[in-house]
Short mmCIF file of C-alpha atoms in Angstrom, two decimals:
data_model
loop_
_atom_site.label_atom_id
_atom_site.label_comp_id
_atom_site.label_asym_id
_atom_site.label_seq_id
_atom_site.Cartn_x
_atom_site.Cartn_y
_atom_site.Cartn_z
CA MET R 132 0.00 0.00 0.00
CA ARG R 133 1.37 3.42 -0.97
CA LYS R 134 2.09 6.15 1.59
CA LEU R 135 -0.43 8.93 2.15
CA GLU R 136 1.73 11.67 0.61
CA GLU R 137 2.14 9.58 -2.55
CA VAL R 138 -1.59 8.84 -2.81
CA LEU R 139 -2.53 12.51 -2.40
CA GLU R 140 -0.37 13.38 -5.40
CA ASP R 141 -2.89 11.56 -7.63
CA TRP R 142 -6.10 11.52 -5.60
CA GLU R 143 -8.14 14.15 -3.77
CA ALA R 144 -9.78 13.04 -0.54
CA VAL R 145 -13.22 14.45 0.29
CA ILE R 146 -13.87 14.27 4.02
CA GLY R 147 -16.85 15.16 6.18
CA LEU R 148 -17.18 14.70 9.94
CA GLU R 149 -20.01 13.89 12.31
CA ILE R 150 -18.93 14.89 15.81
CA HIS R 151 -20.96 13.82 18.82
CA ALA R 152 -20.62 15.54 22.18
CA GLU R 153 -22.54 14.67 25.32
CA LEU R 154 -23.70 17.63 27.40
CA THR R 155 -21.98 16.25 30.48
CA THR R 156 -22.07 19.45 32.53
CA LEU R 157 -25.86 19.17 32.90
CA ASP R 158 -27.43 17.43 35.90
CA THR R 159 -30.10 15.35 34.19
CA LYS R 160 -30.91 13.53 30.96
CA MET R 161 -32.55 15.01 27.87
CA PHE R 162 -36.17 13.98 28.43
CA CYS R 163 -36.33 12.81 32.06
CA GLY R 164 -34.99 13.63 35.52
CA CYS R 165 -32.45 10.79 35.73
CA LYS R 166 -29.03 11.86 36.97
CA LEU R 167 -26.06 12.09 34.61
CA GLU R 168 -23.10 10.31 36.20
CA PHE R 169 -20.21 8.64 34.40
CA GLY R 170 -19.04 5.39 35.98
CA ALA R 171 -22.11 4.80 38.16
CA GLU R 172 -23.25 1.25 38.89
CA PRO R 173 -24.93 -0.16 35.76
CA ASN R 174 -28.62 0.58 35.31
CA THR R 175 -28.95 2.69 38.47
CA HIS R 176 -29.95 5.90 36.64
CA THR R 177 -32.96 4.79 34.61
CA CYS R 178 -36.69 5.44 34.66
CA PRO R 179 -39.80 4.63 32.57
CA VAL R 180 -39.10 7.59 30.26
CA CYS R 181 -35.51 6.76 29.24
CA LEU R 182 -36.42 3.06 29.06
CA GLY R 183 -39.43 3.85 26.86
CA LEU R 184 -42.01 2.06 28.99
CA PRO R 185 -45.67 2.34 27.89
CA GLY R 186 -47.40 5.53 28.99
CA ALA R 187 -44.21 7.40 29.94
CA LEU R 188 -44.04 10.94 28.50
CA PRO R 189 -40.81 12.86 27.80
CA VAL R 190 -40.20 16.39 29.11
CA PRO R 191 -37.43 18.31 27.27
CA ASN R 192 -34.42 19.62 29.18
CA LYS R 193 -34.42 23.40 28.69
CA ALA R 194 -30.79 23.75 29.79
CA ALA R 195 -29.74 21.27 27.09
CA ILE R 196 -31.45 23.34 24.40
CA GLU R 197 -29.71 26.45 25.71
CA SER R 198 -26.38 24.59 25.50
CA ILE R 199 -26.83 23.56 21.89
CA VAL R 200 -27.85 27.09 20.92
CA LEU R 201 -24.66 28.34 22.61
CA ALA R 202 -22.72 25.82 20.51
CA GLY R 203 -24.44 27.07 17.36
CA LEU R 204 -23.74 30.72 18.10
CA ALA R 205 -20.08 29.91 18.83
CA THR R 206 -19.72 28.14 15.47
CA ASN R 207 -21.36 30.88 13.37
CA CYS R 208 -24.62 28.96 12.85
CA ASP R 209 -28.04 30.37 12.09
CA ILE R 210 -30.40 29.54 14.95
CA GLU R 211 -33.65 28.12 13.62
CA LYS R 212 -36.62 29.47 15.49
CA HIS R 213 -38.92 26.62 14.47
CA SER R 214 -37.81 22.97 14.75
CA MET R 215 -39.03 19.68 16.13
CA PHE R 216 -38.02 16.23 17.35
CA TYR R 217 -38.44 13.01 15.40
CA ARG R 218 -38.33 9.32 16.16
CA LYS R 219 -35.58 7.40 14.37
CA THR R 220 -36.09 3.64 14.22
CA TYR R 221 -33.18 2.11 16.08
CA MET R 222 -33.28 -1.67 16.37
CA TYR R 223 -30.30 -2.23 18.65
CA PRO R 224 -30.39 -3.48 22.26
CA ASP R 225 -28.63 -0.39 23.66
CA MET R 226 -31.85 1.63 23.19
CA SER R 227 -34.66 -0.27 24.86
CA LYS R 228 -37.51 1.70 23.27
CA ASN R 229 -36.32 0.73 19.73
CA TYR R 230 -36.17 4.33 18.56
CA GLN R 231 -33.96 7.33 19.19
CA THR R 232 -35.40 10.79 19.71
CA THR R 233 -33.55 13.17 17.42
CA GLN R 234 -34.04 16.22 15.24
CA GLY R 235 -34.94 15.95 11.59
CA PRO R 236 -33.91 17.97 8.53
CA VAL R 237 -34.27 21.27 10.42
CA ALA R 238 -32.11 21.43 13.55
CA PHE R 239 -31.67 24.10 16.21
CA CYS R 240 -28.41 25.20 14.53
CA MET R 241 -27.96 25.38 10.76
CA ARG R 242 -25.46 26.70 8.18
CA GLY R 243 -22.40 27.49 10.28
CA HIS R 244 -18.65 27.44 9.69
CA LEU R 245 -15.23 27.38 11.30
CA ASP R 246 -11.93 28.60 9.84
CA LEU R 247 -8.88 26.42 10.39
CA GLU R 248 -5.31 27.69 10.41
CA VAL R 249 -3.08 24.89 9.14
CA ASP R 250 0.67 25.40 9.35
CA GLY R 251 3.95 23.58 9.80
CA ALA R 252 4.02 19.85 9.12
CA ALA R 253 0.20 19.71 9.11
CA ALA R 254 0.06 21.90 5.99
CA LYS R 255 2.21 19.51 3.94
CA GLU R 256 -0.64 17.03 3.44
CA ARG R 257 -2.46 19.56 1.26
CA ILE R 258 -0.34 19.65 -1.87
CA ASP R 259 -2.66 21.84 -3.97
CA VAL R 260 -1.82 25.04 -2.06
CA ALA R 261 1.95 24.89 -2.48
CA ASN R 262 1.91 27.01 -5.64
CA LEU R 263 -0.36 29.72 -4.21
CA ALA R 264 1.10 33.08 -3.20
CA ALA R 265 0.47 34.44 0.30
CA GLY R 266 -3.06 35.88 0.37
CA GLU R 267 -4.14 33.99 -2.75
CA SER R 268 -7.25 31.78 -2.50
CA ARG R 269 -8.45 28.67 -4.25
CA GLY R 270 -11.69 26.98 -3.33
CA ASN R 271 -12.09 27.09 0.44
CA VAL R 272 -8.41 27.73 1.24
CA THR R 273 -6.28 30.88 1.45
CA ARG R 274 -2.49 30.77 1.55
CA ILE R 275 -0.76 32.32 4.55
CA GLU R 276 2.95 32.74 5.16
CA ASP R 277 3.62 29.36 6.79
CA GLY R 278 0.57 27.38 5.66
CA TYR R 279 -3.05 28.13 4.82
CA THR R 280 -6.50 28.77 6.27
CA ALA R 281 -9.40 26.48 5.37
CA HIS R 282 -13.04 27.57 5.54
CA VAL R 283 -15.08 24.55 6.68
CA GLY R 284 -18.86 24.66 6.44
CA ILE R 285 -21.12 23.22 9.12
CA THR R 286 -24.37 21.75 7.80
CA ARG R 287 -26.08 21.63 11.17
CA ILE R 288 -25.81 20.88 14.87
CA HIS R 289 -28.76 18.85 16.01
CA MET R 290 -29.89 17.53 19.37
CA GLU R 291 -30.59 13.89 20.10
CA GLU R 292 -30.35 11.42 22.95
CA ASP R 293 -27.43 9.05 23.43
CA ALA R 294 -27.84 5.28 23.47
CA GLY R 295 -26.87 2.97 26.32
CA LYS R 296 -23.55 1.17 26.56
CA MET R 297 -22.89 -2.36 25.32
CA VAL R 298 -20.27 -4.45 27.09
CA HIS R 299 -19.14 -7.48 25.07
CA ILE R 300 -17.85 -10.43 27.07
CA GLY R 301 -15.49 -13.12 25.83
CA GLY R 302 -14.29 -11.50 22.61
CA GLY R 303 -11.01 -9.90 21.70
CA GLU R 304 -10.47 -6.25 22.80
CA GLY R 305 -14.04 -5.96 24.09
CA ARG R 306 -15.60 -5.96 20.62
CA ILE R 307 -18.65 -7.89 19.52
CA ALA R 308 -16.60 -10.06 17.15
CA GLY R 309 -15.99 -13.34 18.95
CA ALA R 310 -17.90 -12.34 22.10
CA THR R 311 -19.88 -15.06 23.87
CA HIS R 312 -22.48 -12.65 25.25
CA SER R 313 -23.16 -8.93 25.75
CA LEU R 314 -24.35 -6.81 28.65
CA VAL R 315 -26.29 -3.55 28.42
CA ASP R 316 -26.00 -0.54 30.74
CA TYR R 317 -28.85 1.95 30.20
CA ASN R 318 -27.42 4.70 32.43
CA ARG R 319 -26.20 6.59 29.34
CA ALA R 320 -29.45 6.13 27.40
CA GLY R 321 -31.19 9.49 27.15
CA THR R 322 -28.08 11.60 27.80
CA PRO R 323 -28.32 14.93 25.90
CA LEU R 324 -26.14 14.51 22.81
CA THR R 325 -25.26 17.10 20.17
CA GLU R 326 -24.19 16.05 16.71
CA LEU R 327 -22.31 18.47 14.47
CA VAL R 328 -22.23 17.58 10.77
CA THR R 329 -19.70 19.32 8.54
CA GLU R 330 -19.90 19.97 4.85
CA PRO R 331 -17.51 17.76 2.81
CA ASP R 332 -14.94 20.61 2.85
CA LEU R 333 -12.04 18.80 4.50
CA ARG R 334 -9.31 17.40 2.26
CA THR R 335 -6.68 15.88 4.56
CA PRO R 336 -6.57 13.85 7.79
CA GLU R 337 -4.72 16.75 9.42
CA GLU R 338 -7.56 19.14 8.61
CA ALA R 339 -10.02 16.68 10.15
CA ARG R 340 -7.91 16.40 13.29
CA LEU R 341 -7.52 20.17 13.60
CA PHE R 342 -11.27 20.72 13.10
CA MET R 343 -12.13 18.34 15.93
CA GLN R 344 -9.49 19.87 18.19
CA LYS R 345 -10.85 23.34 17.54
CA LEU R 346 -14.42 22.26 18.21
CA ARG R 347 -13.32 20.67 21.47
CA GLN R 348 -11.66 23.95 22.53
CA ILE R 349 -14.90 25.82 21.79
CA TYR R 350 -17.12 23.39 23.70
CA LEU R 351 -14.77 23.46 26.70
CA SER R 352 -14.75 27.26 26.71
CA LEU R 353 -18.57 27.23 26.61
CA GLY R 354 -18.64 24.78 29.53
CA ILE R 355 -21.25 22.54 27.90
CA SER R 356 -19.24 19.29 27.91
CA ASP R 357 -16.09 17.82 29.42
CA CYS R 358 -15.30 16.52 25.89
CA SER R 359 -13.56 13.46 27.33
CA MET R 360 -12.66 11.27 24.38
CA GLU R 361 -11.40 8.57 26.75
CA GLU R 362 -14.80 8.35 28.46
CA GLY R 363 -16.73 8.64 25.20
CA SER R 364 -18.38 12.00 25.83
CA MET R 365 -16.86 13.26 22.58
CA ARG R 366 -16.44 10.99 19.57
CA CYS R 367 -16.30 11.34 15.82
CA ASP R 368 -17.41 9.53 12.67
CA GLY R 369 -15.44 10.31 9.53
CA ASN R 370 -16.85 10.03 6.00
CA VAL R 371 -14.26 9.82 3.21
CA SER R 372 -14.27 9.29 -0.54
CA LEU R 373 -11.67 9.72 -3.27
CA ARG R 374 -11.66 11.28 -6.70
CA ARG R 375 -8.92 11.85 -9.23
CA ARG R 376 -7.31 15.27 -8.94
CA GLY R 377 -9.16 17.64 -11.23
CA ASP R 378 -12.44 15.67 -11.09
CA THR R 379 -15.52 17.25 -9.53
CA LYS R 380 -17.76 14.19 -9.22
CA LEU R 381 -17.81 12.68 -5.73
CA GLY R 382 -16.70 9.09 -5.23
CA VAL R 383 -18.39 6.43 -3.09
CA LYS R 384 -17.81 7.17 0.59
CA THR R 385 -17.10 4.94 3.54
CA GLU R 386 -17.73 5.87 7.17
CA LEU R 387 -15.24 5.33 9.96
CA LYS R 388 -17.21 4.91 13.17
CA ASN R 389 -16.50 6.20 16.67
CA MET R 390 -13.00 7.64 16.43
CA ASN R 391 -12.16 8.28 20.09
CA SER R 392 -8.89 10.21 19.82
CA PHE R 393 -7.33 12.81 17.54
CA LYS R 394 -4.61 10.36 16.57
CA ASN R 395 -7.12 7.63 15.72
CA LEU R 396 -9.11 10.07 13.61
CA HIS R 397 -6.03 11.09 11.64
CA ASP R 398 -4.58 7.60 11.30
CA GLY R 399 -7.91 5.97 10.46
CA LEU R 400 -8.65 8.48 7.69
CA ALA R 401 -5.08 8.23 6.35
CA TYR R 402 -5.31 4.43 6.14
CA GLU R 403 -8.75 4.53 4.53
CA ILE R 404 -7.56 7.02 1.89
CA CYS R 405 -4.64 4.73 1.02
CA ARG R 406 -6.87 1.64 1.04
CA GLN R 407 -9.45 3.18 -1.28
CA ALA R 408 -6.71 4.35 -3.65
CA GLU R 409 -5.28 0.85 -3.81
CA VAL R 410 -8.70 -0.69 -4.53
CA LEU R 411 -9.49 1.86 -7.26
CA GLU R 412 -6.07 1.63 -8.89
CA GLU R 413 -6.45 -2.14 -9.12
CA GLY R 414 -9.82 -1.73 -10.87
CA GLY R 415 -11.89 -2.59 -7.80
CA GLN R 416 -15.04 -0.98 -6.42
CA ILE R 417 -15.61 1.00 -3.23
CA PHE R 418 -18.79 0.07 -1.37
CA GLN R 419 -20.77 2.43 0.85
CA GLU R 420 -20.21 0.82 4.22
CA THR R 421 -19.39 1.53 7.84
CA ARG R 422 -15.89 0.53 8.93
CA HIS R 423 -14.08 0.28 12.24
CA TRP R 424 -10.52 1.53 12.79
CA ASP R 425 -8.40 -1.00 14.66
CA PRO R 426 -5.45 0.98 16.09
CA SER R 427 -3.52 -2.13 17.16
CA ALA R 428 -3.70 -3.70 13.68
CA LYS R 429 -3.53 -0.24 12.04
CA ARG R 430 -6.27 -1.02 9.52
CA THR R 431 -9.99 -0.52 8.96
CA ILE R 432 -12.46 -3.42 9.20
CA VAL R 433 -15.97 -3.67 7.70
CA MET R 434 -18.71 -3.39 10.34
CA ARG R 435 -21.86 -3.24 8.22
CA VAL R 436 -23.31 -2.00 4.96
CA LYS R 437 -24.32 1.61 5.48
CA GLU R 438 -27.97 2.24 6.21
CA THR R 439 -29.84 4.83 4.20
CA ALA R 440 -32.15 7.49 5.60
CA ASP R 441 -35.14 5.36 4.57
CA ASP R 442 -34.01 2.60 6.93
CA TYR R 443 -34.50 4.93 9.90
CA ARG R 444 -38.17 5.67 9.03
CA LEU R 445 -38.08 9.11 10.65
CA PHE R 446 -41.41 10.62 11.69
CA PRO R 447 -42.35 13.49 14.04
CA ASP R 448 -42.44 12.47 17.69
CA PRO R 449 -46.11 12.69 18.75
CA ASP R 450 -45.14 13.18 22.41
CA LEU R 451 -43.06 16.33 21.82
CA ALA R 452 -44.46 19.63 20.58
CA PRO R 453 -42.53 21.66 17.97
CA TYR R 454 -40.18 24.37 19.23
CA ASP R 455 -40.60 28.07 18.63
CA LEU R 456 -37.61 30.05 19.90
CA THR R 457 -38.07 33.79 20.24
CA ASP R 458 -35.53 36.46 19.29
CA GLU R 459 -35.48 37.57 22.92
CA TRP R 460 -34.62 34.07 24.17
CA ILE R 461 -31.85 33.65 21.57
CA ASP R 462 -30.39 37.06 22.47
CA ASN R 463 -30.39 36.08 26.16
CA VAL R 464 -28.39 32.96 25.29
CA ARG R 465 -26.05 35.01 23.08
CA ALA R 466 -25.29 37.27 26.06
CA LYS R 467 -23.88 34.24 27.90
CA LEU R 468 -21.18 33.59 25.29
CA PRO R 469 -17.71 33.71 26.90
CA GLU R 470 -14.50 34.75 25.16
CA LEU R 471 -13.99 32.07 22.51
CA PRO R 472 -10.59 30.50 21.68
CA ASP R 473 -10.07 32.49 18.46
CA GLN R 474 -10.92 35.72 20.29
CA LYS R 475 -8.49 34.83 23.09
CA ALA R 476 -5.72 34.08 20.57
CA ALA R 477 -6.33 37.42 18.83
CA ARG R 478 -6.17 39.22 22.19
CA PHE R 479 -2.92 37.48 23.12
CA SER R 480 -1.40 38.51 19.79
CA SER R 481 -2.56 42.10 20.12
CA ALA R 482 -1.85 42.66 23.82
CA PHE R 483 1.49 40.86 24.03
CA SER R 484 2.82 41.11 20.45
CA LEU R 485 2.85 37.34 20.08
CA SER R 486 2.90 35.63 16.70
CA ALA R 487 -0.30 33.98 15.50
CA TYR R 488 1.47 30.62 15.87
CA ASP R 489 2.35 31.21 19.54
CA ALA R 490 -1.10 32.55 20.40
CA ARG R 491 -2.84 29.65 18.69
CA HIS R 492 -0.78 27.05 20.53
CA LEU R 493 -1.25 28.77 23.89
CA ILE R 494 -5.03 28.46 23.61
CA GLU R 495 -4.99 24.79 22.52
CA HIS R 496 -5.74 23.90 26.13
CA ARG R 497 -7.65 25.93 28.67
CA ALA R 498 -5.07 25.13 31.34
CA THR R 499 -2.13 26.52 29.36
CA ALA R 500 -4.08 29.60 28.23
CA ASN R 501 -5.15 30.39 31.81
CA PHE R 502 -1.61 29.72 33.08
CA PHE R 503 -0.07 32.09 30.54
CA GLU R 504 -2.61 34.77 31.37
CA ALA R 505 -1.91 34.42 35.10
CA CYS R 506 1.82 34.87 34.38
CA MET R 507 1.12 38.03 32.41
CA GLU R 508 -0.98 39.46 35.24
CA LEU R 509 1.90 38.89 37.67
CA ALA R 510 4.39 40.41 35.21
CA GLY R 511 2.60 43.76 35.31
CA ASP R 512 4.54 46.43 33.41
CA ASP R 513 7.02 43.78 32.19
CA ALA R 514 4.31 41.69 30.52
CA ALA R 515 5.12 42.75 26.97
CA LYS R 516 8.84 42.08 27.48
CA LEU R 517 8.35 38.68 29.12
CA ALA R 518 5.41 37.44 26.99
CA LYS R 519 7.52 35.66 24.36
CA PRO R 520 9.80 33.74 26.76
CA VAL R 521 6.83 32.81 28.96
CA ALA R 522 4.95 31.63 25.86
CA ASN R 523 7.96 29.52 24.86
CA LEU R 524 8.09 27.96 28.32
CA VAL R 525 4.38 27.12 28.27
CA ILE R 526 4.23 25.87 24.67
CA ASN R 527 7.38 23.77 24.86
CA ASP R 528 8.27 22.72 28.40
CA VAL R 529 4.91 22.84 30.18
CA THR R 530 3.04 21.15 27.33
CA ALA R 531 5.72 18.45 27.02
CA TYR R 532 5.50 17.75 30.75
CA LEU R 533 1.70 17.44 30.67
CA ASN R 534 1.85 15.17 27.61
CA ALA R 535 4.36 12.92 29.39
CA HIS R 536 2.26 12.81 32.59
CA GLU R 537 -1.20 11.95 31.30
CA GLY R 538 -3.96 12.72 33.75
CA VAL R 539 -1.94 15.30 35.69
CA GLU R 540 -3.58 18.74 35.83
CA LEU R 541 -1.33 21.79 35.62
CA ASP R 542 -2.77 23.36 38.75
CA GLU R 543 -1.90 20.14 40.65
CA THR R 544 1.83 20.51 39.95
CA PRO R 545 4.41 22.54 41.93
CA LEU R 546 4.79 24.88 38.96
CA THR R 547 2.83 28.03 39.79
CA PRO R 548 2.59 31.11 37.56
CA ALA R 549 4.85 32.94 40.03
CA ARG R 550 7.54 30.24 39.76
CA ALA R 551 7.27 30.13 35.96
CA LEU R 552 7.69 33.89 35.79
CA ALA R 553 10.66 33.77 38.19
CA LEU R 554 12.31 31.10 36.04
CA VAL R 555 11.87 33.15 32.89
CA LYS R 556 13.35 36.22 34.58
CA LEU R 557 16.41 34.24 35.68
CA THR R 558 17.00 33.37 32.03
CA THR R 559 16.24 36.76 30.47
CA GLU R 560 18.47 38.48 33.03
CA ASP R 561 21.33 36.06 32.19
CA VAL R 562 21.49 34.66 35.71
CA ILE R 563 21.27 31.17 34.18
CA SER R 564 21.52 29.88 30.62
CA SER R 565 18.63 28.47 28.62
CA LYS R 566 20.14 25.01 29.05
CA GLN R 567 20.29 25.48 32.82
CA ALA R 568 16.70 26.75 32.76
CA LYS R 569 15.54 23.31 31.62
CA GLU R 570 17.35 21.73 34.56
CA VAL R 571 15.74 24.22 36.97
CA PHE R 572 12.30 23.64 35.38
CA ALA R 573 12.59 19.88 36.01
CA ALA R 574 13.83 20.50 39.57
CA VAL R 575 10.88 22.79 40.39
CA LEU R 576 8.49 19.99 39.42
CA ASP R 577 10.48 17.26 41.17
CA GLU R 578 11.47 19.07 44.37
CA ASP R 579 8.65 21.64 44.80
CA LYS R 580 11.10 24.51 45.33
CA ASP R 581 11.38 28.05 44.00
CA PRO R 582 13.70 28.53 40.98
CA ALA R 583 15.96 31.00 42.82
CA ALA R 584 16.50 28.52 45.68
CA ILE R 585 17.42 25.75 43.22
CA VAL R 586 19.89 28.01 41.41
CA GLU R 587 21.50 29.01 44.72
CA GLU R 588 21.71 25.45 46.06
CA ARG R 589 23.30 24.12 42.89
CA GLY R 590 25.64 27.05 42.34
CA MET R 591 24.23 27.64 38.88
CA LYS R 592 24.59 31.40 38.61
CA GLN R 593 26.28 32.37 35.38
CA VAL R 594 29.55 34.24 35.41
CA SER R 595 29.19 37.35 33.25
CA ASP R 596 32.29 39.18 34.48
CA THR R 597 34.22 39.88 31.28
CA GLY R 598 37.56 39.91 33.07
CA ALA R 599 37.11 36.43 34.52
CA ILE R 600 35.81 35.04 31.22
CA GLU R 601 38.59 36.71 29.21
CA ALA R 602 41.24 35.04 31.34
CA VAL R 603 39.77 31.61 30.65
CA ILE R 604 39.47 32.36 26.91
CA ASP R 605 43.14 33.39 26.75
CA ALA R 606 44.13 30.12 28.38
CA VAL R 607 42.00 28.03 26.00
CA LEU R 608 43.36 29.82 22.91
CA ALA R 609 46.94 29.44 24.15
CA ALA R 610 46.41 25.70 24.66
CA ASN R 611 45.01 25.22 21.13
CA PRO R 612 47.20 27.19 18.67
CA ASP R 613 46.51 24.72 15.83
CA LYS R 614 42.75 25.22 16.19
CA VAL R 615 43.23 29.00 16.29
CA ALA R 616 45.18 28.85 13.04
CA GLN R 617 42.50 26.68 11.41
CA TYR R 618 39.76 29.09 12.52
CA GLN R 619 41.62 32.10 11.18
CA GLY R 620 42.23 30.13 7.98
CA GLY R 621 38.48 29.96 7.35
CA LYS R 622 37.18 27.07 9.50
CA THR R 623 34.82 29.35 11.44
CA GLY R 624 32.76 26.35 12.59
CA LEU R 625 35.44 25.82 15.24
CA ILE R 626 33.83 28.59 17.28
CA GLY R 627 31.68 25.89 18.86
CA PHE R 628 34.81 24.02 19.96
CA PHE R 629 36.21 27.10 21.69
CA VAL R 630 32.90 27.90 23.41
CA GLY R 631 32.70 24.32 24.64
CA GLN R 632 36.23 24.42 26.02
CA VAL R 633 35.62 27.69 27.85
CA MET R 634 32.34 26.40 29.31
CA LYS R 635 34.13 23.23 30.41
CA GLU R 636 36.82 25.21 32.21
CA MET R 637 34.11 27.33 33.88
CA ARG R 638 32.08 24.27 34.87
CA GLY R 639 29.15 25.40 32.75
CA GLN R 640 28.73 28.69 34.59
CA GLY R 641 30.07 31.06 31.97
CA ASN R 642 27.59 33.28 30.18
CA PRO R 643 27.48 31.83 26.63
CA LYS R 644 26.52 35.17 25.11
CA VAL R 645 29.51 36.95 26.67
CA ILE R 646 31.82 34.06 25.78
CA ASN R 647 30.76 34.19 22.12
CA GLU R 648 31.21 37.96 21.94
CA LEU R 649 34.71 37.87 23.49
CA LEU R 650 35.83 34.91 21.35
CA ALA R 651 34.69 36.68 18.18
CA LYS R 652 36.78 39.71 19.10
CA LYS R 653 39.90 37.73 20.01
CA LEU R 654 39.75 35.42 17.00
CA GLY R 655 38.69 38.10 14.56
#
């Protein structure tokens, strides 16, 4: 099978996403008063309504509708004033009433969009923008200096109820294949669930991954969901088809079901693109089907032939009246919108003169964005001067630490904004080198001490006294006359050798900047 970058030279992938997010920050289910609680004892949060027992009548959760309207406003959707719920035939054991209550062709939120900024390695998957000049557009993309922006349409965000949870016993990896029997937990059945459906505007696995990451940031900032992909409160289905570059007719699509991590979404789509290309290039046929991504085997597996809309036999739910939202009610919800991630990134860029890249990566996680902002508040009048080094610390060191210690929250670590700011000041004021700063950063987290105390205990203060440094440089040059001659003969790369020798003599405490300046003068 060819690699993705080779396939995308000849084929264009057309990708659309369906992203489900449970409204986990609510107290109760969508149509009944049962408590929402992840990890509770099986079947302890159920009632006649969510089990669909005869005579039970649903009552809509007003807070859930407010949450989905917030989501729509935050993703540039039109809010439909008139909509209704339908019954979708659902003949699986994880929904005991044999139908799912969902919205039909008109949802609460319609016709939205998000703009993605794709740069660095992520931009390389999209080969058709390489020949565009900065500011030039083609289709839904516009070239920027180090990548491009992609305008991604949102068809709708609709409200529905989640199904229960199936637990398969006796099979491999907890899947139904090979299982001897299955158990059903109905605690999740009836949980308020939003589904966002994109237009088929995505063209690469990286774009799909970035779209889902951005949506997760928005939902977290709104406070409507914990968006835990590990616990299943946010999951994604990816639809993908291929067509020859230059063609406009859509190919036959397959659906990858329940991608539960950003990596799985990217890798599953990448594999499916390569698989479809191989089938088509060998003269085969792509079938419309639902497939499962197996991350351990790194391949997709057929689950079932894709149902059509007719199979669901949608019809208006006779137990739920249509909705008529007023302008006043929508405006009241709009007033509750917080600062959204893109707005925060723009403010960081404007207030602290940060690059768009730095600002965007700072707001990838609420914890890092809040941490950076706390540092800037402590910095006071020095905020503009210290913003870049603090941003570097957060984006590189703090993020790397959190990635390596999964499950650890930033506010649970010994690294406080005050300590981070103190560490940055030690570096910018040349008290310690950038290399030493990494050692101090690790020590703060391991020993729960202030940076200044660690520097003092370990005798790490840099020597910046030019007289002391010059004496060491003279000794090093005198001991290496052959290297001096080679340098002056044109081998200027030897400057690194001299710096290393001086630092060695000074036990790593010499100021590298001063050493370089003095060496350049003496060797010049």
